[in-house]
Amino acid sequence: MTTSDLDAFMATMVAPSVATSCDEAQKFALERYDLRTTATRLTGERDENFKLVGSDGREYVLKIASAAEEPAVTDLPTAALLHVERVDPGFPCPRVLRNRDGLTCSLFEDAAGLERTARILTYLPGKTLRSSARSSLQRAACGRVAARLGLALRSFTHPAALRPLIWDLRHVGRTVALLGELGDFPETSTVAALISTIDARVQAEFGHLRQQVIHNDMNDMNVLVDPCNEDVVVGVIDFGDLVHTALVADVAILAADQIAAGRAPHDSIMDVVMAYHEAVPLLPPELAVLNPLIAGRILTDVLIASWHRRRNPAGTHYVDLEPEYIRARVNLAGEVMRDPSSTTR
C-alpha cells in the first residue's frame, strides 16, 4: 500500500456528504423498491445507513454509499452477499433486495446533486455481542460461524477485494502514520513500538498464510445473538470491509473483541480458536502469527476510531475514547503479544 493508496482510501472515510433525510430515504424506497416504510437513521463509517420498517412490519436496511467511493468497491459487499446466498443459503447474513428493474443497486442523487449508489438489504433481528452476556459457549459459537463464513467465501473473487484497506491487518504498520494527527493520544511511543513489532512479525509470515476474501470485521457490533439464548449466534452483518487477505485475520479480529474481563486473554482466545480450528484446521504458520494479529487489531481499533473521530467531530459512528480506556487496550495488546503459550495447546 503506497501513501497515495492509503490517502485515497482514507478520503472515503472523511469525504463530506450532504445528509440524506429520513423522508428522502422513505421516498427512495417507495419509488425504487415499491416499499412503503418508515425510516430511522443508523450510524455508518462511510455509508449513510437507515433502518426501514415496512407497513407490513418487515424490516430492511438502506445503505447509501459515499460519492467518493469507487463503484466497484460499492459493489463488493453486494456481490459477496449474493455469493454466500448461493453457496450457503442458510447462512445468517442479510439478503440483497432487487429494485423495480430487477437490479441489486440504484442510483441516488443527493441534495448536492451528486450521484451515489444505494442498495437495500434485509434487516437481521438479534442482540449485538457488545450488549450480551459473554460465555465460553458463545465464543465457541462465534468461532464456528466465522469458519462457516470463511468456507462460503473461499471461492469468491472480486477485483475490489484487492483494494488497499486500512483495516486490512497486513497493513497494520501503516496505522502508525495516524498518530501524527493525534497529538494527545495516550501511550504514543508504546503504541508505535508495538505496531512496529507486530508489523515485522506479520510481514515475515504473510507469504506463508492462506489468503482469500474474508469478512474482516466480525467485531462485537457485527455479530448478533439470540436475545432468548445469548449462546446462539443468529447473524453476521456489515460486509463493507471485505478484503482479500490472510484467512487467519478473521479469527484474530473476532478473538480481539472476545477477550473477557477478568480472564487471561489466552483463555478467551482459545474458546474462539479451537471452535474455528475444529471446522477449518489452522496451519502452523497461521497459529504462529495469530497473537500478533490479535494485538494489531486491538491497537488499530482504538487508533482508527480516534483518527476518524478527530476528522469527523460531528459524526456518530465512533464515540470519544477515554484515555484510560485506550491505555487499557494498549496494555491488553501488549499482554497478548507477551503470551508465550501456544494457541495449539
Short mmCIF file of C-alpha atoms in Angstrom, two decimals:
data_model
loop_
_atom_site.label_atom_id
_atom_site.label_comp_id
_atom_site.label_asym_id
_atom_site.label_seq_id
_atom_site.Cartn_x
_atom_site.Cartn_y
_atom_site.Cartn_z
CA MET A 1 0.00 0.00 0.00
CA THR A 2 1.55 3.30 -1.05
CA THR A 3 0.96 6.60 0.71
CA SER A 4 -1.27 7.74 -2.15
CA ASP A 5 -3.26 4.48 -1.98
CA LEU A 6 -3.78 4.99 1.74
CA ASP A 7 -4.80 8.61 1.23
CA ALA A 8 -7.32 7.55 -1.42
CA PHE A 9 -8.95 5.06 0.93
CA MET A 10 -8.97 7.36 3.93
CA ALA A 11 -10.64 10.03 1.77
CA THR A 12 -13.80 7.90 1.61
CA MET A 13 -13.89 7.96 5.42
CA VAL A 14 -13.86 11.75 5.65
CA ALA A 15 -15.43 12.91 2.38
CA PRO A 16 -18.22 15.32 3.30
CA SER A 17 -21.70 14.33 2.19
CA VAL A 18 -24.97 16.21 2.28
CA ALA A 19 -27.02 14.32 4.83
CA THR A 20 -29.99 12.42 3.49
CA SER A 21 -33.21 12.94 5.42
CA CYS A 22 -35.46 10.14 6.61
CA ASP A 23 -38.17 11.49 4.31
CA GLU A 24 -35.82 11.20 1.34
CA ALA A 25 -34.92 7.66 2.36
CA GLN A 26 -38.59 6.70 2.56
CA LYS A 27 -39.29 8.29 -0.83
CA PHE A 28 -36.39 6.41 -2.41
CA ALA A 29 -37.56 3.07 -1.01
CA LEU A 30 -41.06 3.66 -2.35
CA GLU A 31 -40.04 4.89 -5.80
CA ARG A 32 -37.29 2.36 -6.50
CA TYR A 33 -38.40 -0.70 -4.47
CA ASP A 34 -42.16 -0.27 -4.03
CA LEU A 35 -41.62 -0.35 -0.27
CA ARG A 36 -43.79 1.88 1.88
CA THR A 37 -41.68 2.33 5.00
CA THR A 38 -40.76 4.46 7.98
CA ALA A 39 -37.05 5.31 8.14
CA THR A 40 -34.74 5.95 11.07
CA ARG A 41 -31.07 6.82 10.74
CA LEU A 42 -28.34 4.37 11.73
CA THR A 43 -24.64 5.08 12.09
CA GLY A 44 -22.01 4.26 9.49
CA GLU A 45 -18.28 4.70 8.97
CA ARG A 46 -18.56 5.52 5.25
CA ASP A 47 -22.14 4.77 4.14
CA GLU A 48 -25.30 6.56 5.18
CA ASN A 49 -27.50 3.88 6.71
CA PHE A 50 -31.21 3.80 7.51
CA LYS A 51 -33.43 1.20 9.11
CA LEU A 52 -36.65 0.86 7.16
CA VAL A 53 -39.79 -0.64 8.71
CA GLY A 54 -42.40 -1.58 6.14
CA SER A 55 -46.12 -1.10 6.51
CA ASP A 56 -46.32 -4.90 6.74
CA GLY A 57 -43.82 -4.96 9.63
CA ARG A 58 -40.88 -6.25 7.59
CA GLU A 59 -37.53 -4.58 8.26
CA TYR A 60 -34.75 -3.53 5.91
CA VAL A 61 -31.52 -1.52 5.80
CA LEU A 62 -30.95 1.19 3.19
CA LYS A 63 -27.27 1.85 2.52
CA ILE A 64 -26.22 4.92 0.52
CA ALA A 65 -22.55 4.89 -0.44
CA SER A 66 -20.22 7.86 -0.30
CA ALA A 67 -19.94 9.76 -3.58
CA ALA A 68 -16.16 9.39 -3.20
CA GLU A 69 -16.32 5.59 -3.26
CA GLU A 70 -15.43 3.73 -6.44
CA PRO A 71 -18.39 1.81 -7.93
CA ALA A 72 -16.50 -1.49 -7.75
CA VAL A 73 -15.93 -1.02 -4.02
CA THR A 74 -19.62 -0.33 -3.51
CA ASP A 75 -20.47 -3.48 -5.47
CA LEU A 76 -18.13 -5.72 -3.44
CA PRO A 77 -20.35 -6.42 -0.38
CA THR A 78 -23.41 -6.88 -2.59
CA ALA A 79 -21.59 -9.42 -4.75
CA ALA A 80 -20.31 -11.23 -1.66
CA LEU A 81 -23.77 -11.46 -0.08
CA LEU A 82 -25.19 -12.85 -3.32
CA HIS A 83 -22.35 -15.39 -3.44
CA VAL A 84 -22.95 -16.54 0.14
CA GLU A 85 -26.66 -16.86 -0.58
CA ARG A 86 -25.83 -19.20 -3.48
CA VAL A 87 -23.22 -21.41 -1.82
CA ASP A 88 -24.65 -21.50 1.73
CA PRO A 89 -28.31 -20.43 1.55
CA GLY A 90 -28.88 -20.93 5.26
CA PHE A 91 -26.01 -18.73 6.43
CA PRO A 92 -27.44 -15.97 8.68
CA CYS A 93 -26.50 -12.76 6.88
CA PRO A 94 -28.50 -10.02 5.12
CA ARG A 95 -30.14 -10.73 1.78
CA VAL A 96 -30.00 -8.29 -1.14
CA LEU A 97 -33.27 -6.87 -2.46
CA ARG A 98 -33.89 -6.18 -6.16
CA ASN A 99 -35.38 -2.86 -7.18
CA ARG A 100 -38.31 -2.38 -9.55
CA ASP A 101 -35.99 -3.04 -12.51
CA GLY A 102 -34.64 -6.26 -11.01
CA LEU A 103 -31.28 -4.67 -10.15
CA THR A 104 -29.38 -5.07 -6.88
CA CYS A 105 -28.49 -1.36 -6.63
CA SER A 106 -29.90 2.00 -7.66
CA LEU A 107 -28.53 5.45 -8.34
CA PHE A 108 -29.39 8.01 -5.69
CA GLU A 109 -28.95 11.73 -6.31
CA ASP A 110 -28.37 13.64 -3.08
CA ALA A 111 -29.30 17.23 -2.31
CA ALA A 112 -25.93 18.43 -3.65
CA GLY A 113 -26.64 16.80 -7.00
CA LEU A 114 -24.05 14.06 -6.50
CA GLU A 115 -24.85 10.60 -7.81
CA ARG A 116 -24.37 7.88 -5.23
CA THR A 117 -25.11 4.16 -5.21
CA ALA A 118 -27.83 2.84 -2.90
CA ARG A 119 -28.97 -0.65 -2.04
CA ILE A 120 -31.48 -2.23 0.31
CA LEU A 121 -30.81 -5.33 2.40
CA THR A 122 -32.95 -7.33 4.75
CA TYR A 123 -32.57 -6.37 8.41
CA LEU A 124 -31.38 -9.13 10.73
CA PRO A 125 -33.00 -9.17 14.18
CA GLY A 126 -30.86 -10.08 17.14
CA LYS A 127 -28.80 -8.72 20.00
CA THR A 128 -25.26 -7.48 19.44
CA LEU A 129 -22.41 -9.26 21.18
CA ARG A 130 -21.49 -5.95 22.78
CA SER A 131 -24.80 -5.83 24.63
CA SER A 132 -24.88 -9.52 25.57
CA ALA A 133 -23.54 -11.59 28.45
CA ARG A 134 -20.34 -13.31 27.33
CA SER A 135 -19.66 -17.01 27.79
CA SER A 136 -17.35 -19.77 26.63
CA LEU A 137 -20.23 -21.34 24.69
CA GLN A 138 -20.94 -18.06 22.94
CA ARG A 139 -17.28 -17.60 21.96
CA ALA A 140 -17.22 -21.12 20.55
CA ALA A 141 -20.39 -20.41 18.56
CA CYS A 142 -18.74 -17.30 17.13
CA GLY A 143 -15.72 -19.33 16.10
CA ARG A 144 -17.89 -21.87 14.27
CA VAL A 145 -19.86 -19.16 12.45
CA ALA A 146 -16.63 -17.45 11.37
CA ALA A 147 -15.29 -20.73 9.99
CA ARG A 148 -18.52 -21.36 8.11
CA LEU A 149 -18.41 -17.90 6.54
CA GLY A 150 -14.77 -18.37 5.57
CA LEU A 151 -15.70 -21.59 3.80
CA ALA A 152 -18.57 -19.86 2.00
CA LEU A 153 -16.26 -17.07 0.79
CA ARG A 154 -13.42 -19.39 -0.22
CA SER A 155 -14.46 -19.46 -3.88
CA PHE A 156 -15.48 -15.78 -4.02
CA THR A 157 -13.42 -13.34 -6.07
CA HIS A 158 -13.91 -9.67 -6.88
CA PRO A 159 -11.49 -7.04 -8.22
CA ALA A 160 -12.31 -4.58 -5.43
CA ALA A 161 -11.31 -7.14 -2.80
CA LEU A 162 -7.70 -6.37 -3.77
CA ARG A 163 -8.01 -2.66 -2.95
CA PRO A 164 -5.82 -1.13 -0.23
CA LEU A 165 -7.72 -1.07 3.05
CA ILE A 166 -6.51 0.47 6.30
CA TRP A 167 -8.45 -2.18 8.24
CA ASP A 168 -6.52 -4.97 6.48
CA LEU A 169 -4.10 -6.27 9.12
CA ARG A 170 -1.42 -6.88 6.52
CA HIS A 171 -1.11 -3.07 6.54
CA VAL A 172 -1.07 -2.68 10.32
CA GLY A 173 2.24 -0.82 10.08
CA ARG A 174 0.59 1.98 8.13
CA THR A 175 -1.59 2.94 11.06
CA VAL A 176 1.41 4.44 12.87
CA ALA A 177 1.10 7.39 10.47
CA LEU A 178 -2.27 8.25 12.04
CA LEU A 179 -0.54 9.07 15.32
CA GLY A 180 0.79 12.23 13.66
CA GLU A 181 -2.71 13.69 13.79
CA LEU A 182 -3.40 12.52 17.34
CA GLY A 183 -1.08 14.60 19.46
CA ASP A 184 -2.91 13.82 22.69
CA PHE A 185 -3.17 10.06 22.07
CA PRO A 186 -2.06 8.16 25.19
CA GLU A 187 0.99 5.88 25.20
CA THR A 188 2.11 7.05 21.76
CA SER A 189 5.63 5.68 21.95
CA THR A 190 4.40 2.35 23.33
CA VAL A 191 1.80 2.05 20.56
CA ALA A 192 4.32 2.89 17.85
CA ALA A 193 6.81 0.34 19.20
CA LEU A 194 4.17 -2.37 19.50
CA ILE A 195 2.87 -1.79 15.98
CA SER A 196 6.41 -1.90 14.62
CA THR A 197 6.99 -5.27 16.30
CA ILE A 198 3.63 -6.61 15.14
CA ASP A 199 4.19 -5.43 11.58
CA ALA A 200 7.59 -7.12 11.42
CA ARG A 201 6.04 -10.44 12.50
CA VAL A 202 3.13 -10.12 10.08
CA GLN A 203 5.32 -9.21 7.10
CA ALA A 204 7.72 -12.06 7.84
CA GLU A 205 4.93 -14.65 7.88
CA PHE A 206 2.38 -13.24 5.44
CA GLY A 207 3.62 -15.13 2.38
CA HIS A 208 3.13 -18.43 4.23
CA LEU A 209 -0.51 -17.76 5.15
CA ARG A 210 -3.60 -18.91 3.26
CA GLN A 211 -5.24 -15.96 1.56
CA GLN A 212 -8.79 -15.38 0.36
CA VAL A 213 -11.63 -12.86 0.68
CA ILE A 214 -12.71 -12.58 4.31
CA HIS A 215 -15.37 -10.62 6.21
CA ASN A 216 -12.63 -8.68 8.03
CA ASP A 217 -14.89 -7.01 10.59
CA MET A 218 -16.53 -9.58 12.87
CA ASN A 219 -16.43 -7.24 15.82
CA ASP A 220 -18.86 -7.23 18.72
CA MET A 221 -21.33 -4.99 16.87
CA ASN A 222 -21.42 -7.09 13.71
CA VAL A 223 -22.18 -10.46 15.28
CA LEU A 224 -25.74 -10.96 16.52
CA VAL A 225 -27.00 -13.45 19.10
CA ASP A 226 -30.43 -14.72 20.06
CA PRO A 227 -31.87 -12.47 22.81
CA CYS A 228 -33.51 -15.54 24.35
CA ASN A 229 -30.33 -17.62 24.29
CA GLU A 230 -27.22 -15.49 24.01
CA ASP A 231 -25.02 -18.52 23.39
CA VAL A 232 -26.59 -18.87 19.92
CA VAL A 233 -25.29 -16.72 17.04
CA VAL A 234 -28.12 -15.64 14.73
CA GLY A 235 -26.41 -13.27 12.33
CA VAL A 236 -23.34 -11.63 10.84
CA ILE A 237 -23.79 -8.16 9.36
CA ASP A 238 -21.78 -5.32 7.76
CA PHE A 239 -19.76 -6.74 4.89
CA GLY A 240 -18.28 -3.34 3.99
CA ASP A 241 -14.68 -4.17 4.97
CA LEU A 242 -14.38 -7.34 2.88
CA VAL A 243 -10.84 -7.77 1.58
CA HIS A 244 -8.54 -10.41 0.11
CA THR A 245 -6.01 -11.06 2.85
CA ALA A 246 -4.88 -13.73 5.30
CA LEU A 247 -7.69 -16.13 6.25
CA VAL A 248 -6.48 -16.19 9.86
CA ALA A 249 -7.09 -12.43 10.14
CA ASP A 250 -10.81 -13.18 10.51
CA VAL A 251 -10.04 -15.36 13.52
CA ALA A 252 -7.86 -12.63 15.02
CA ILE A 253 -10.43 -9.89 14.51
CA LEU A 254 -13.16 -11.99 16.07
CA ALA A 255 -10.96 -13.01 19.00
CA ALA A 256 -9.84 -9.43 19.69
CA ASP A 257 -13.37 -8.49 20.77
CA GLN A 258 -13.98 -11.72 22.68
CA ILE A 259 -11.43 -11.30 25.47
CA ALA A 260 -13.48 -11.42 28.65
CA ALA A 261 -12.85 -9.02 31.51
CA GLY A 262 -11.17 -10.68 34.44
CA ARG A 263 -9.90 -13.66 32.46
CA ALA A 264 -6.48 -14.33 30.97
CA PRO A 265 -6.60 -13.33 27.29
CA HIS A 266 -5.38 -16.80 26.31
CA ASP A 267 -8.49 -18.49 27.73
CA SER A 268 -10.95 -16.34 25.78
CA ILE A 269 -8.88 -16.53 22.61
CA MET A 270 -8.73 -20.30 22.84
CA ASP A 271 -12.53 -20.60 23.04
CA VAL A 272 -12.77 -18.91 19.63
CA VAL A 273 -9.71 -20.51 18.04
CA MET A 274 -10.47 -24.12 18.98
CA ALA A 275 -14.05 -23.92 17.68
CA TYR A 276 -12.82 -22.39 14.42
CA HIS A 277 -10.00 -24.95 14.23
CA GLU A 278 -12.44 -27.87 14.53
CA ALA A 279 -14.25 -26.70 11.39
CA VAL A 280 -11.30 -25.26 9.47
CA PRO A 281 -7.96 -26.51 10.84
CA LEU A 282 -5.47 -23.67 11.19
CA LEU A 283 -1.97 -24.31 9.90
CA PRO A 284 1.22 -23.83 11.99
CA PRO A 285 2.22 -20.53 10.28
CA GLU A 286 -1.30 -19.18 10.93
CA LEU A 287 -1.17 -20.13 14.60
CA ALA A 288 2.29 -18.57 14.88
CA VAL A 289 1.07 -15.16 13.74
CA LEU A 290 -2.34 -15.24 15.45
CA ASN A 291 -1.40 -13.36 18.64
CA PRO A 292 0.38 -10.55 16.75
CA LEU A 293 -2.69 -10.18 14.53
CA ILE A 294 -4.99 -10.04 17.58
CA ALA A 295 -2.77 -7.42 19.20
CA GLY A 296 -2.69 -5.49 15.94
CA ARG A 297 -6.47 -5.43 15.74
CA ILE A 298 -6.78 -4.23 19.34
CA LEU A 299 -4.47 -1.30 18.56
CA THR A 300 -5.93 -0.40 15.16
CA ASP A 301 -9.41 -0.38 16.71
CA VAL A 302 -8.52 2.50 19.02
CA LEU A 303 -6.19 4.25 16.56
CA ILE A 304 -8.51 4.36 13.56
CA ALA A 305 -11.54 5.15 15.70
CA SER A 306 -9.69 8.07 17.32
CA TRP A 307 -8.44 9.32 13.96
CA HIS A 308 -11.91 9.07 12.42
CA ARG A 309 -13.40 10.92 15.39
CA ARG A 310 -10.81 13.69 15.04
CA ARG A 311 -11.59 14.07 11.34
CA ASN A 312 -15.38 13.77 11.80
CA PRO A 313 -16.17 15.52 15.09
CA ALA A 314 -19.88 15.72 14.25
CA GLY A 315 -20.08 12.04 13.33
CA THR A 316 -21.91 9.48 15.44
CA HIS A 317 -20.33 6.23 14.29
CA TYR A 318 -17.49 6.47 16.80
CA VAL A 319 -17.53 7.98 20.28
CA ASP A 320 -14.70 9.79 22.02
CA LEU A 321 -12.47 7.21 23.69
CA GLU A 322 -11.39 7.98 27.23
CA PRO A 323 -7.61 7.94 27.79
CA GLU A 324 -7.93 5.23 30.42
CA TYR A 325 -9.83 3.00 28.01
CA ILE A 326 -7.13 3.47 25.38
CA ARG A 327 -4.41 2.69 27.93
CA ALA A 328 -6.25 -0.47 28.94
CA ARG A 329 -6.46 -1.61 25.32
CA VAL A 330 -2.79 -0.84 24.73
CA ASN A 331 -1.90 -2.85 27.84
CA LEU A 332 -4.09 -5.71 26.61
CA ALA A 333 -2.34 -5.71 23.22
CA GLY A 334 1.00 -5.89 24.99
CA GLU A 335 -0.22 -8.75 27.17
CA VAL A 336 -1.40 -10.70 24.12
CA MET A 337 1.98 -10.16 22.45
CA ARG A 338 3.84 -11.37 25.55
CA ASP A 339 1.73 -14.54 25.95
CA PRO A 340 4.27 -17.35 25.48
CA SER A 341 1.68 -20.12 25.43
CA SER A 342 0.90 -21.85 22.18
CA THR A 343 -2.54 -21.42 20.62
CA THR A 344 -2.36 -25.09 19.67
CA ARG A 345 -2.48 -26.17 23.32
#
